[in-house]
Coordinates of C-alpha atoms in Angstrom, one line a residue:
M242 CA 0.1 -0.1 -0.3
M243 CA 1.4 3.8 -0.7
A244 CA 2.7 5.3 2.6
W245 CA 0.8 8.9 2.7
Q246 CA 3.6 11.4 2.7
G247 CA 2.8 15.4 3.1
N248 CA -0.4 16.5 4.3
I249 CA -4.3 18.2 3.9
R250 CA -3.1 22.3 4.2
L251 CA -4.1 23.8 1.0
R252 CA -2.9 27.2 1.9
A253 CA 0.1 29.3 2.8
E254 CA 0.1 30.7 6.0
P255 CA 1.9 33.4 8.1
T256 CA 5.2 32.0 10.2
A257 CA 6.0 33.3 13.5
S258 CA 8.2 35.7 12.0
G259 CA 5.5 37.3 9.5
Q260 CA 7.0 35.6 6.3
L261 CA 4.7 33.1 4.1
R262 CA 5.1 29.3 4.5
A263 CA 3.8 27.5 1.3
E264 CA 2.7 23.9 3.2
T265 CA 2.9 20.8 1.2
T266 CA 0.5 18.3 -0.3
P267 CA 0.6 15.1 -0.8
S268 CA 2.6 13.6 -3.1
A269 CA 0.8 11.2 -4.7
V270 CA -3.2 10.5 -4.7
E271 CA -4.7 7.9 -6.9
P272 CA -7.7 9.4 -8.2
T273 CA -10.3 7.9 -6.6
S274 CA -14.2 8.5 -6.3
A275 CA -13.9 10.4 -3.3
S276 CA -12.2 12.8 -5.4
V277 CA -14.4 13.4 -8.0
A278 CA -16.6 14.2 -5.2
A279 CA -14.4 16.5 -3.9
E280 CA -14.0 17.8 -7.3
R281 CA -17.8 18.5 -7.7
S282 CA -17.8 20.1 -3.9
A283 CA -15.7 22.7 -5.2
L284 CA -17.6 23.6 -8.1
L285 CA -20.4 23.7 -6.0
A286 CA -18.4 26.5 -4.1
V287 CA -18.0 28.4 -7.4
L288 CA -21.7 27.7 -8.1
R289 CA -22.8 29.5 -4.9
G290 CA -22.3 32.8 -5.1
T291 CA -23.3 33.3 -9.0
V292 CA -26.8 31.6 -8.2
H293 CA -27.2 33.5 -4.7
D294 CA -27.0 36.4 -6.5
K295 CA -29.6 35.7 -9.0
V296 CA -31.8 34.5 -6.5
A297 CA -31.5 37.2 -4.5
A298 CA -32.5 39.7 -7.8
E299 CA -35.7 37.6 -8.0
A300 CA -37.3 36.9 -4.6
G301 CA -40.7 37.5 -6.0
K302 CA -40.3 33.4 -8.1
S303 CA -41.8 30.1 -6.6
R304 CA -39.4 27.4 -6.0
G305 CA -40.5 25.3 -9.6
E306 CA -39.2 28.9 -11.6
L307 CA -36.4 29.2 -9.3
A308 CA -35.2 25.9 -10.0
R309 CA -35.7 26.6 -14.0
L310 CA -33.7 29.7 -13.2
I311 CA -30.8 27.7 -10.8
G312 CA -30.7 25.1 -13.7
E313 CA -30.3 27.2 -16.3
T314 CA -27.6 29.3 -14.7
I315 CA -25.8 26.1 -13.6
A316 CA -25.8 24.8 -17.3
Q317 CA -24.6 28.1 -18.6
H318 CA -21.4 28.4 -16.6
P319 CA -18.0 27.8 -18.0
E320 CA -17.1 26.0 -15.0
T321 CA -19.5 23.3 -15.1
R322 CA -18.9 22.2 -19.1
R323 CA -14.8 22.7 -17.4
A324 CA -15.8 19.7 -15.0
G325 CA -18.5 17.8 -17.3
C326 CA -20.9 17.5 -15.5
N327 CA -23.6 15.2 -16.8
P328 CA -27.0 16.1 -16.7
L329 CA -27.8 14.1 -13.7
E330 CA -24.7 15.4 -11.5
Q331 CA -26.3 19.2 -13.0
R332 CA -29.8 18.3 -11.5
H333 CA -27.9 17.5 -8.3
L334 CA -26.7 20.9 -7.8
V335 CA -30.1 22.1 -8.7
T336 CA -31.2 20.2 -5.4
I337 CA -28.9 21.6 -3.4
L338 CA -29.0 25.2 -4.2
L339 CA -32.2 25.6 -4.8
N340 CA -32.6 24.2 -0.9
E341 CA -30.1 27.0 -0.2
A342 CA -32.1 29.4 -1.2
M343 CA -35.3 28.8 0.2
V344 CA -33.4 28.3 3.5
G345 CA -32.1 31.8 3.0
R346 CA -35.6 33.1 2.6
Q347 CA -36.0 31.7 5.9
Q348 CA -32.9 33.3 6.9
A349 CA -34.2 36.3 9.4
A350 CA -35.9 33.2 11.6
A351 CA -33.2 30.9 11.4
A352 CA -30.3 33.2 12.3
A353 CA -31.4 33.5 15.7
D354 CA -31.0 29.4 16.0
V355 CA -28.1 28.9 14.1
A356 CA -25.9 32.1 14.2
V357 CA -22.7 32.7 16.4
A358 CA -22.0 36.3 16.1
A359 CA -18.6 36.9 18.2
P360 CA -16.3 34.6 20.3
V361 CA -17.6 34.3 24.5
A362 CA -15.3 34.1 26.7
R363 CA -16.4 30.9 29.1
P364 CA -17.9 32.3 32.1
A365 CA -15.9 32.0 35.4
R366 CA -17.6 29.3 38.1
G367 CA -21.1 30.0 39.4
Q368 CA -21.5 33.2 37.0
S369 CA -24.2 33.2 34.2
N370 CA -23.1 33.5 30.8
G371 CA -25.9 35.9 29.8
G372 CA -27.4 32.9 27.4
A373 CA -24.9 33.1 25.1
E374 CA -24.0 29.8 24.6
S375 CA -27.1 27.4 26.3
P376 CA -27.1 24.1 26.2
A377 CA -30.0 22.3 24.6
P378 CA -32.9 21.5 26.8
G379 CA -32.4 18.2 28.6
G380 CA -28.7 17.6 27.0
D381 CA -25.4 17.3 27.4
P382 CA -24.5 20.9 28.9
N383 CA -21.4 20.9 26.5
R384 CA -23.2 19.5 23.7
F385 CA -25.3 22.3 22.1
S386 CA -21.4 24.7 22.8
I387 CA -19.8 22.1 20.8
A388 CA -21.9 21.9 18.0
T389 CA -22.6 25.8 18.0
V390 CA -18.3 25.7 17.4
M391 CA -18.4 23.2 15.6
R392 CA -20.6 25.2 13.0
Q393 CA -18.7 28.6 13.1
F394 CA -15.0 26.6 12.7
Q395 CA -16.5 24.2 9.9
P396 CA -16.1 26.6 7.2
K397 CA -12.8 28.0 8.3
V398 CA -11.7 24.4 8.3
L399 CA -12.5 23.9 4.7
E400 CA -10.4 26.7 3.9
R401 CA -7.3 25.7 4.8
I402 CA -7.5 22.0 3.8
D403 CA -7.4 20.3 0.4
V404 CA -10.4 18.5 0.6
A405 CA -9.6 16.2 -2.5
A406 CA -6.1 15.0 -0.4
A407 CA -8.7 14.8 2.8
A408 CA -10.8 12.3 1.0
V409 CA -8.3 9.7 0.6
M410 CA -6.2 10.2 3.7
P411 CA -6.6 7.9 6.7
R412 CA -8.8 8.4 9.0
D413 CA -6.9 9.1 12.1
E414 CA -4.1 10.8 9.8
L415 CA -6.7 13.1 8.9
E416 CA -7.9 13.6 13.0
Q417 CA -4.7 14.3 14.1
Q418 CA -3.9 17.5 11.2
L419 CA -7.6 18.3 12.1
F420 CA -6.3 18.3 15.7
E421 CA -3.7 20.7 14.6
I422 CA -5.8 22.9 12.5
V423 CA -9.2 23.2 15.3
G424 CA -6.1 24.2 18.0
E425 CA -4.9 27.3 15.8
L426 CA -8.8 28.4 15.0
A427 CA -9.5 28.0 18.7
S428 CA -6.5 30.5 19.4
E429 CA -7.0 32.9 16.7
T430 CA -10.7 33.0 17.7
K431 CA -10.0 33.5 21.8
R432 CA -11.9 29.8 21.5
Q433 CA -11.2 28.5 25.2
L434 CA -11.1 24.7 24.2
N435 CA -9.7 22.0 26.4
R436 CA -8.1 18.8 25.0
V437 CA -11.1 16.8 25.6
E438 CA -13.5 19.4 23.7
Q439 CA -11.1 19.9 20.9
R440 CA -11.2 15.9 20.6
Q441 CA -15.2 16.2 20.7
L442 CA -15.1 18.8 17.8
V443 CA -12.8 17.0 15.2
G444 CA -15.4 14.2 16.1
L445 CA -18.0 16.1 15.0
L446 CA -15.8 18.0 11.9
L447 CA -15.0 14.0 10.9
D448 CA -18.3 13.1 11.1
D449 CA -19.9 15.5 9.0
M450 CA -16.9 15.6 6.8
L451 CA -16.8 11.6 5.7
G452 CA -20.0 10.9 7.6
L453 CA -23.5 11.1 8.0
G454 CA -22.7 14.0 10.6
P455 CA -25.1 14.3 13.5
L456 CA -26.5 10.7 13.0
E457 CA -23.1 8.7 13.0
P458 CA -23.0 8.8 16.7
L459 CA -26.6 7.3 16.6
L460 CA -25.7 5.0 13.8
S461 CA -22.9 3.3 16.3
D462 CA -25.2 2.9 19.2
D463 CA -26.4 -0.5 19.6
T464 CA -29.1 0.2 21.5
V465 CA -30.9 2.3 18.7
T466 CA -33.0 0.4 16.6
D467 CA -34.9 3.4 14.4
I468 CA -33.9 7.1 13.6
M469 CA -36.1 9.6 12.5
V470 CA -35.2 12.6 11.1
N471 CA -37.9 15.3 11.2
G472 CA -36.3 18.4 9.6
A473 CA -33.0 19.8 11.0
K474 CA -34.3 20.4 14.3
Q475 CA -35.9 17.2 15.7
I476 CA -34.6 13.5 16.1
Y477 CA -35.9 11.1 17.3
V478 CA -35.0 7.1 17.8
E479 CA -36.4 4.3 19.0
R480 CA -34.8 2.7 21.7
R481 CA -36.1 -0.9 23.5
G482 CA -39.1 -0.4 21.2
R483 CA -39.8 3.5 23.0
L484 CA -39.2 6.6 20.8
E485 CA -36.8 9.4 22.8
L486 CA -36.6 12.1 21.4
T487 CA -32.5 13.3 21.1
D488 CA -30.6 16.8 21.5
A489 CA -28.9 15.9 18.0
R490 CA -29.8 18.2 15.7
F491 CA -28.6 19.3 12.1
V492 CA -27.3 23.3 11.0
D493 CA -30.5 23.4 8.5
N494 CA -32.7 21.9 6.2
T495 CA -29.6 22.3 3.7
H496 CA -27.9 20.7 5.6
V497 CA -30.3 17.8 6.2
M498 CA -30.6 17.5 2.0
N499 CA -26.5 17.3 2.1
V500 CA -26.6 14.1 4.2
A501 CA -30.1 12.4 2.2
S502 CA -27.8 13.3 -1.2
R503 CA -24.5 11.2 0.7
I504 CA -26.7 8.4 1.3
V505 CA -28.6 7.7 -2.0
T506 CA -25.7 8.6 -4.9
R507 CA -23.5 5.5 -3.2
I508 CA -26.4 3.0 -4.4
G509 CA -26.7 4.9 -7.7
R510 CA -30.4 6.6 -7.0
R511 CA -31.0 10.8 -6.6
I512 CA -33.1 12.7 -4.2
D513 CA -34.3 16.4 -6.0
E514 CA -37.3 17.8 -7.2
T515 CA -38.3 15.1 -9.5
S516 CA -37.8 12.3 -7.6
P517 CA -39.0 13.8 -3.7
L518 CA -39.1 10.2 -2.4
V519 CA -36.4 7.2 -2.5
D520 CA -36.0 4.2 -0.7
A521 CA -32.1 3.5 0.0
R522 CA -30.1 1.4 2.0
L523 CA -26.3 1.7 3.9
L524 CA -23.5 0.0 3.4
D525 CA -24.4 -1.6 6.6
G526 CA -27.8 -2.9 5.0
S527 CA -29.3 -0.7 7.0
R528 CA -32.9 0.3 5.5
V529 CA -33.6 4.1 4.5
N530 CA -36.5 6.0 3.1
I531 CA -36.3 10.0 2.2
I532 CA -39.0 12.1 1.5
I533 CA -38.1 16.0 1.1
P534 CA -40.3 19.2 0.2
P535 CA -42.6 20.0 -1.5
L536 CA -44.0 16.7 -0.2
A537 CA -42.7 16.9 3.6
I538 CA -43.4 20.3 4.3
D539 CA -41.6 20.8 7.4
G540 CA -38.7 20.0 5.7
P541 CA -36.9 16.8 4.7
S542 CA -37.8 13.9 6.2
I543 CA -35.3 11.0 6.9
S544 CA -36.3 7.4 8.5
I545 CA -33.3 4.6 8.9
R546 CA -34.5 1.2 10.2
K547 CA -31.2 -0.2 11.4
F548 CA -30.2 -3.9 12.0
S549 CA -28.2 -5.5 14.8
K550 CA -24.4 -5.8 14.1
K551 CA -25.0 -9.6 15.7
S552 CA -27.0 -12.2 13.4
I553 CA -30.7 -12.8 14.8
T554 CA -31.2 -16.6 15.2
L555 CA -34.9 -18.4 16.7
D556 CA -32.9 -19.0 19.5
M557 CA -32.2 -16.0 20.4
M558 CA -35.4 -14.9 19.8
A559 CA -36.9 -17.1 22.1
A560 CA -34.3 -16.4 24.6
Q561 CA -35.5 -12.5 24.2
R562 CA -39.1 -14.2 24.4
N563 CA -40.5 -13.0 21.3
L564 CA -41.8 -16.7 20.8
S565 CA -41.7 -19.8 22.8
P566 CA -38.7 -22.8 22.3
A567 CA -41.3 -24.8 21.2
M568 CA -42.6 -22.1 18.3
A569 CA -38.9 -21.9 17.4
K570 CA -38.8 -25.3 16.7
V571 CA -41.6 -25.6 14.6
L572 CA -40.5 -22.3 12.8
E573 CA -37.1 -24.3 12.0
I574 CA -38.6 -27.5 10.8
A575 CA -40.6 -25.4 8.5
S576 CA -37.9 -23.9 7.0
R577 CA -36.1 -27.0 6.7
C578 CA -39.1 -28.7 5.2
R579 CA -39.4 -26.5 2.4
L580 CA -43.0 -24.6 3.3
N581 CA -43.7 -21.5 1.5
I582 CA -44.3 -19.4 4.2
L583 CA -45.6 -16.0 4.3
I584 CA -44.4 -13.9 7.5
S585 CA -47.6 -11.1 8.6
G586 CA -47.2 -7.9 10.1
G587 CA -47.3 -4.1 11.1
T588 CA -44.7 -1.5 9.9
G589 CA -41.9 -1.7 12.6
S590 CA -42.9 -5.6 13.8
G591 CA -40.3 -7.4 13.0
K592 CA -40.7 -9.4 9.5
T593 CA -37.8 -8.7 8.4
T594 CA -35.8 -9.8 11.3
L595 CA -37.8 -12.6 11.7
L596 CA -37.2 -13.7 8.4
N597 CA -33.4 -13.1 8.4
A598 CA -33.7 -15.8 11.5
M599 CA -35.8 -18.6 9.7
S600 CA -33.1 -17.9 6.8
H601 CA -30.9 -20.0 9.3
A602 CA -32.7 -23.2 8.6
I603 CA -31.7 -23.3 5.0
D604 CA -29.4 -25.5 3.6
H605 CA -26.2 -24.3 2.2
G606 CA -26.3 -26.3 -0.5
E607 CA -29.2 -24.4 -2.1
R608 CA -29.8 -22.0 -4.6
I609 CA -31.5 -18.3 -3.0
V610 CA -32.4 -15.2 -5.1
T611 CA -33.8 -12.5 -3.0
I612 CA -35.7 -9.8 -4.7
E613 CA -36.2 -6.4 -2.7
D614 CA -37.0 -2.3 -3.2
A615 CA -34.0 -1.8 -1.0
A616 CA -31.5 -4.7 -0.3
E617 CA -31.5 -5.5 3.6
L618 CA -31.4 -9.3 3.8
Q619 CA -28.7 -10.6 5.4
L620 CA -28.5 -14.0 4.7
Q621 CA -26.0 -16.3 5.9
Q622 CA -25.6 -19.0 3.3
P623 CA -23.1 -19.0 0.3
H624 CA -25.2 -19.2 -2.6
V625 CA -27.1 -15.9 -2.7
V626 CA -28.3 -14.1 -5.7
R627 CA -29.6 -10.2 -4.2
L628 CA -31.9 -8.8 -6.3
E629 CA -32.9 -4.9 -6.0
T630 CA -35.5 -2.9 -7.9
R631 CA -34.8 0.5 -9.9
P632 CA -36.6 3.4 -10.1
S633 CA -36.8 5.3 -13.5
N634 CA -34.0 7.8 -14.7
L635 CA -34.5 11.4 -15.2
E636 CA -35.9 10.8 -18.8
G637 CA -38.7 8.7 -16.9
G638 CA -37.5 5.2 -18.6
G639 CA -35.3 2.6 -17.1
E640 CA -37.4 1.4 -14.2
I641 CA -37.4 -2.2 -13.2
T642 CA -39.9 -3.5 -11.0
M643 CA -41.0 -6.3 -8.5
R644 CA -42.5 -8.2 -11.4
D645 CA -39.7 -7.9 -13.6
L646 CA -37.6 -9.2 -10.7
V647 CA -39.4 -12.2 -9.7
R648 CA -40.7 -13.5 -13.7
N649 CA -36.1 -13.0 -14.6
A650 CA -35.5 -14.8 -11.2
L651 CA -37.5 -17.8 -12.0
R652 CA -34.2 -18.1 -15.2
M653 CA -31.9 -18.3 -13.3
R654 CA -32.1 -21.9 -11.6
P655 CA -33.1 -21.1 -8.1
D656 CA -33.9 -23.6 -5.1
R657 CA -35.3 -20.8 -3.2
I658 CA -37.0 -17.2 -3.8
I659 CA -37.1 -14.6 -1.1
L660 CA -39.5 -11.5 -1.4
G661 CA -38.1 -9.0 0.4
E662 CA -42.0 -7.7 0.8
I663 CA -45.2 -8.1 -1.2
R664 CA -46.8 -4.9 -2.1
G665 CA -48.7 -5.3 -5.4
G666 CA -49.0 -7.0 -9.0
E667 CA -46.1 -9.3 -7.9
A668 CA -48.4 -11.3 -5.6
I669 CA -49.4 -13.4 -8.6
D670 CA -45.9 -13.7 -10.3
M671 CA -45.1 -15.4 -6.4
L672 CA -48.1 -17.7 -6.3
Q673 CA -47.0 -19.0 -9.6
A674 CA -43.1 -19.5 -8.4
M675 CA -44.5 -21.3 -5.7
N676 CA -47.0 -23.4 -7.2
T677 CA -44.2 -24.5 -10.2
G678 CA -41.6 -26.1 -8.1
H679 CA -39.8 -23.4 -6.2
D680 CA -40.9 -24.7 -2.7
G681 CA -39.2 -23.2 0.3
S682 CA -39.7 -19.5 -0.7
M683 CA -40.7 -17.1 1.9
C684 CA -42.2 -13.6 1.9
T685 CA -43.6 -10.9 4.2
I686 CA -46.7 -9.0 3.5
H687 CA -48.0 -5.9 5.9
A688 CA -51.9 -7.6 7.8
N689 CA -52.7 -7.1 11.3
R690 CA -54.3 -10.6 11.3
P691 CA -53.5 -13.9 9.6
R692 CA -57.0 -14.4 7.8
E693 CA -56.6 -10.7 6.5
T694 CA -53.0 -11.7 5.3
L695 CA -54.9 -14.1 3.0
T696 CA -57.6 -11.4 2.1
R697 CA -54.8 -8.8 1.3
L698 CA -52.8 -11.6 -1.1
E699 CA -56.1 -11.9 -3.1
N700 CA -56.7 -7.9 -3.4
M701 CA -53.1 -7.9 -4.7
V702 CA -53.3 -10.7 -7.1
G703 CA -55.8 -8.2 -8.9
M704 CA -54.0 -5.3 -8.9
A705 CA -51.7 -7.1 -11.4
G706 CA -54.9 -6.3 -14.1
L707 CA -55.6 -9.8 -14.3
N708 CA -59.0 -10.4 -14.1
L709 CA -59.4 -13.7 -12.5
P710 CA -62.3 -15.2 -10.7
S711 CA -61.8 -15.1 -7.0
A712 CA -62.5 -18.9 -7.2
A713 CA -59.3 -19.9 -9.4
V714 CA -57.0 -16.5 -6.7
R715 CA -57.9 -18.4 -3.6
T716 CA -57.3 -22.1 -5.3
Q717 CA -54.3 -20.5 -6.3
I718 CA -53.3 -19.2 -3.4
T719 CA -54.1 -22.4 -1.0
G720 CA -52.0 -24.1 -3.4
A721 CA -49.1 -21.8 -3.0
V722 CA -49.1 -21.3 0.8
H723 CA -48.7 -23.4 3.5
M724 CA -48.1 -20.8 6.3
I725 CA -48.7 -17.7 8.2
V726 CA -46.5 -16.2 10.6
Q727 CA -47.8 -13.3 12.2
I728 CA -45.9 -11.1 14.7
S729 CA -46.7 -8.0 15.9
R730 CA -44.9 -5.0 17.9
M731 CA -46.9 -4.3 21.3
R732 CA -47.5 -1.9 23.1
D733 CA -44.8 -2.4 25.8
G734 CA -42.3 -2.5 22.8
V735 CA -41.7 -5.9 22.8
R736 CA -42.3 -7.4 19.1
R737 CA -43.9 -11.1 20.0
I738 CA -45.0 -14.2 17.4
T739 CA -48.9 -14.0 17.8
H740 CA -50.1 -16.6 15.4
I741 CA -48.5 -19.5 13.6
M742 CA -50.9 -21.0 11.2
E743 CA -51.3 -23.6 8.4
V744 CA -53.5 -22.6 5.3
V745 CA -54.5 -26.1 4.8
G746 CA -57.7 -26.4 1.8
M747 CA -60.8 -24.9 0.8
E748 CA -64.4 -25.2 1.8
G749 CA -66.2 -24.0 -0.6
D750 CA -65.3 -20.7 -1.6
V751 CA -63.4 -20.3 1.5
I752 CA -59.6 -20.9 2.4
T753 CA -59.2 -23.3 5.3
T754 CA -56.8 -22.7 8.0
Q755 CA -55.2 -24.2 11.6
E756 CA -53.9 -22.5 14.2
L757 CA -50.6 -24.2 15.7
F758 CA -49.6 -21.8 17.8
A759 CA -50.8 -18.3 19.9
F760 CA -50.3 -15.6 22.5
R761 CA -52.8 -15.6 24.8
F762 CA -52.8 -11.9 26.8
Q763 CA -53.3 -11.8 30.5
G764 CA -52.7 -8.6 31.7
E765 CA -49.9 -5.8 32.3
G766 CA -46.9 -7.1 34.9
E767 CA -43.9 -5.2 36.2
H768 CA -42.4 -2.2 34.5
D769 CA -45.1 -2.0 31.8
R770 CA -44.0 -5.6 30.1
L771 CA -47.7 -7.9 29.4
R772 CA -47.7 -10.5 30.3
G773 CA -48.9 -13.4 28.6
T774 CA -48.4 -17.4 26.7
F775 CA -47.4 -18.9 24.2
E776 CA -50.1 -22.2 23.9
P777 CA -50.4 -24.7 21.5
S778 CA -53.2 -25.6 19.7
G779 CA -52.9 -29.5 20.2
L780 CA -53.6 -30.2 16.6
P781 CA -51.5 -32.6 14.6
P782 CA -49.8 -30.4 12.5
H783 CA -51.4 -30.5 8.1
F784 CA -47.5 -30.5 7.2
L785 CA -46.3 -33.7 9.7
Q786 CA -46.4 -35.6 6.6
K787 CA -43.7 -33.5 4.6
A788 CA -41.8 -33.3 8.1
E789 CA -41.7 -37.1 8.3
Y790 CA -39.8 -37.3 4.5
Y791 CA -37.0 -35.1 5.4
G792 CA -37.2 -37.2 9.2
L793 CA -38.5 -34.3 11.3
D794 CA -41.8 -35.9 12.2
R795 CA -40.8 -36.7 15.8
A796 CA -39.1 -33.4 16.5
L797 CA -42.4 -32.3 15.3
N798 CA -45.1 -33.4 17.1
E799 CA -42.9 -32.9 20.4
A800 CA -42.7 -29.6 19.9
V801 CA -46.3 -28.7 19.2
R802 CA -47.1 -30.7 22.2
A803 CA -45.2 -28.5 24.2
P804 CA -46.7 -27.2 27.5
A805 CA -47.8 -23.3 27.2
V806 CA -44.6 -21.1 27.9
P807 CA -44.9 -17.7 29.7
A808 CA -44.5 -14.6 27.7

């Protein structure tokens, strides 16, 4: 590996004797995507002044008119042509500058919240600081102060460094050089920062330069399962099933948009006026949904569903009392016996986590094809082909839907097809796949109860535009779906499997089912935790004969006859 030489300083600085000292730059910087991004950031800085002057002269224009004005300005600017920006990159620049312009219109209201006018001396112990830098309510007393200093120092730091060099520098080396620059700025602005505060400040700068800004500490917190950004000043998280308001904040809506753009561009998608909502994923597989103005009225909204860094198994879920050991055993046997399984539940109930846990029982010799809108499944088998849908491009073409991928997957010689979520017409393609030799397939679906799952599945088949009679659709569902697993997030924040139900056949035009296990609510216990039991029905499973074929009939009989277990 090439050793790093030089540093990130860009501008000449005065020495102690008053003469200018030219700093060295890295002796070798290999061209990377990071350096290209740095060039685009430099272009954005050049365009910003020109665009803001024109926008200021057109104060009465609407958002759409401003977007056209900014687009024309960018397209005609000589620096844009020199940089060779393609239409997609130009559209991305339009989005950033347009949001900055809209924030600028509200600058008077926002100034009191984000401006830092003059350096303020640290008050003596026991004295008031006059409210110059009050901390966030309920938060760390130094947190708001450090964040405020970061907003003051950040543009000055960027003026002194080579962004392209910083993008390819090892993090520990960059951290050390930023620490030196922060110390110099603290001295110049007469900011009294100790070494701990300087380290905190450098950490915030690094998070904003290389990561997702104020979201980085939340992403690294293993107790956080969901992160919800409601505009620049409000960030909620979910811990242990409960929502909490954090003291983390963005500078403004432009800052939120920059982070949102950084998330989606990593996977080749875009978020702008023409595509104001998008599903994406982080590098660790966490699911992201972003929606921006004008659809999101109070500013950009980012929702991140985090996944555990360690793989969740059915045994771990049983230990957490999300289900009983007997239920875990039945689900493991159902997966090994290649049953077609629907996992049903509401938003945030844990459907994908359960699907990941059940996939551990799949034989490592099988070829698995997964199909998702945003890839988030974390299968542990070696032979997995992951497919992901694609939105349309700027011209409105090139869209690849879930139905397209399901049909294509049938030509890929899969042993199992796993669908991240059934939402529409792909239901008919999935049912046909289950009915034509692809046993062991799994899907998730939104529904509140097992019977509703069957009704929703039938309705989604109708969304494919096929005029099939209800009896034919229900016959196909009965032949394709073997088991429905219902999971729910209850009011104490705990996810529990509430039903394990088999689809056994039809009586007339009605699909008949058989319940194997159910959660029975009994009341409320200590610490607001709900009390209840996981109770088996005692009925022999309909798939007992299939379990016998795999040599698992004895284990299945023992599991369904197990006694009820407290939840």
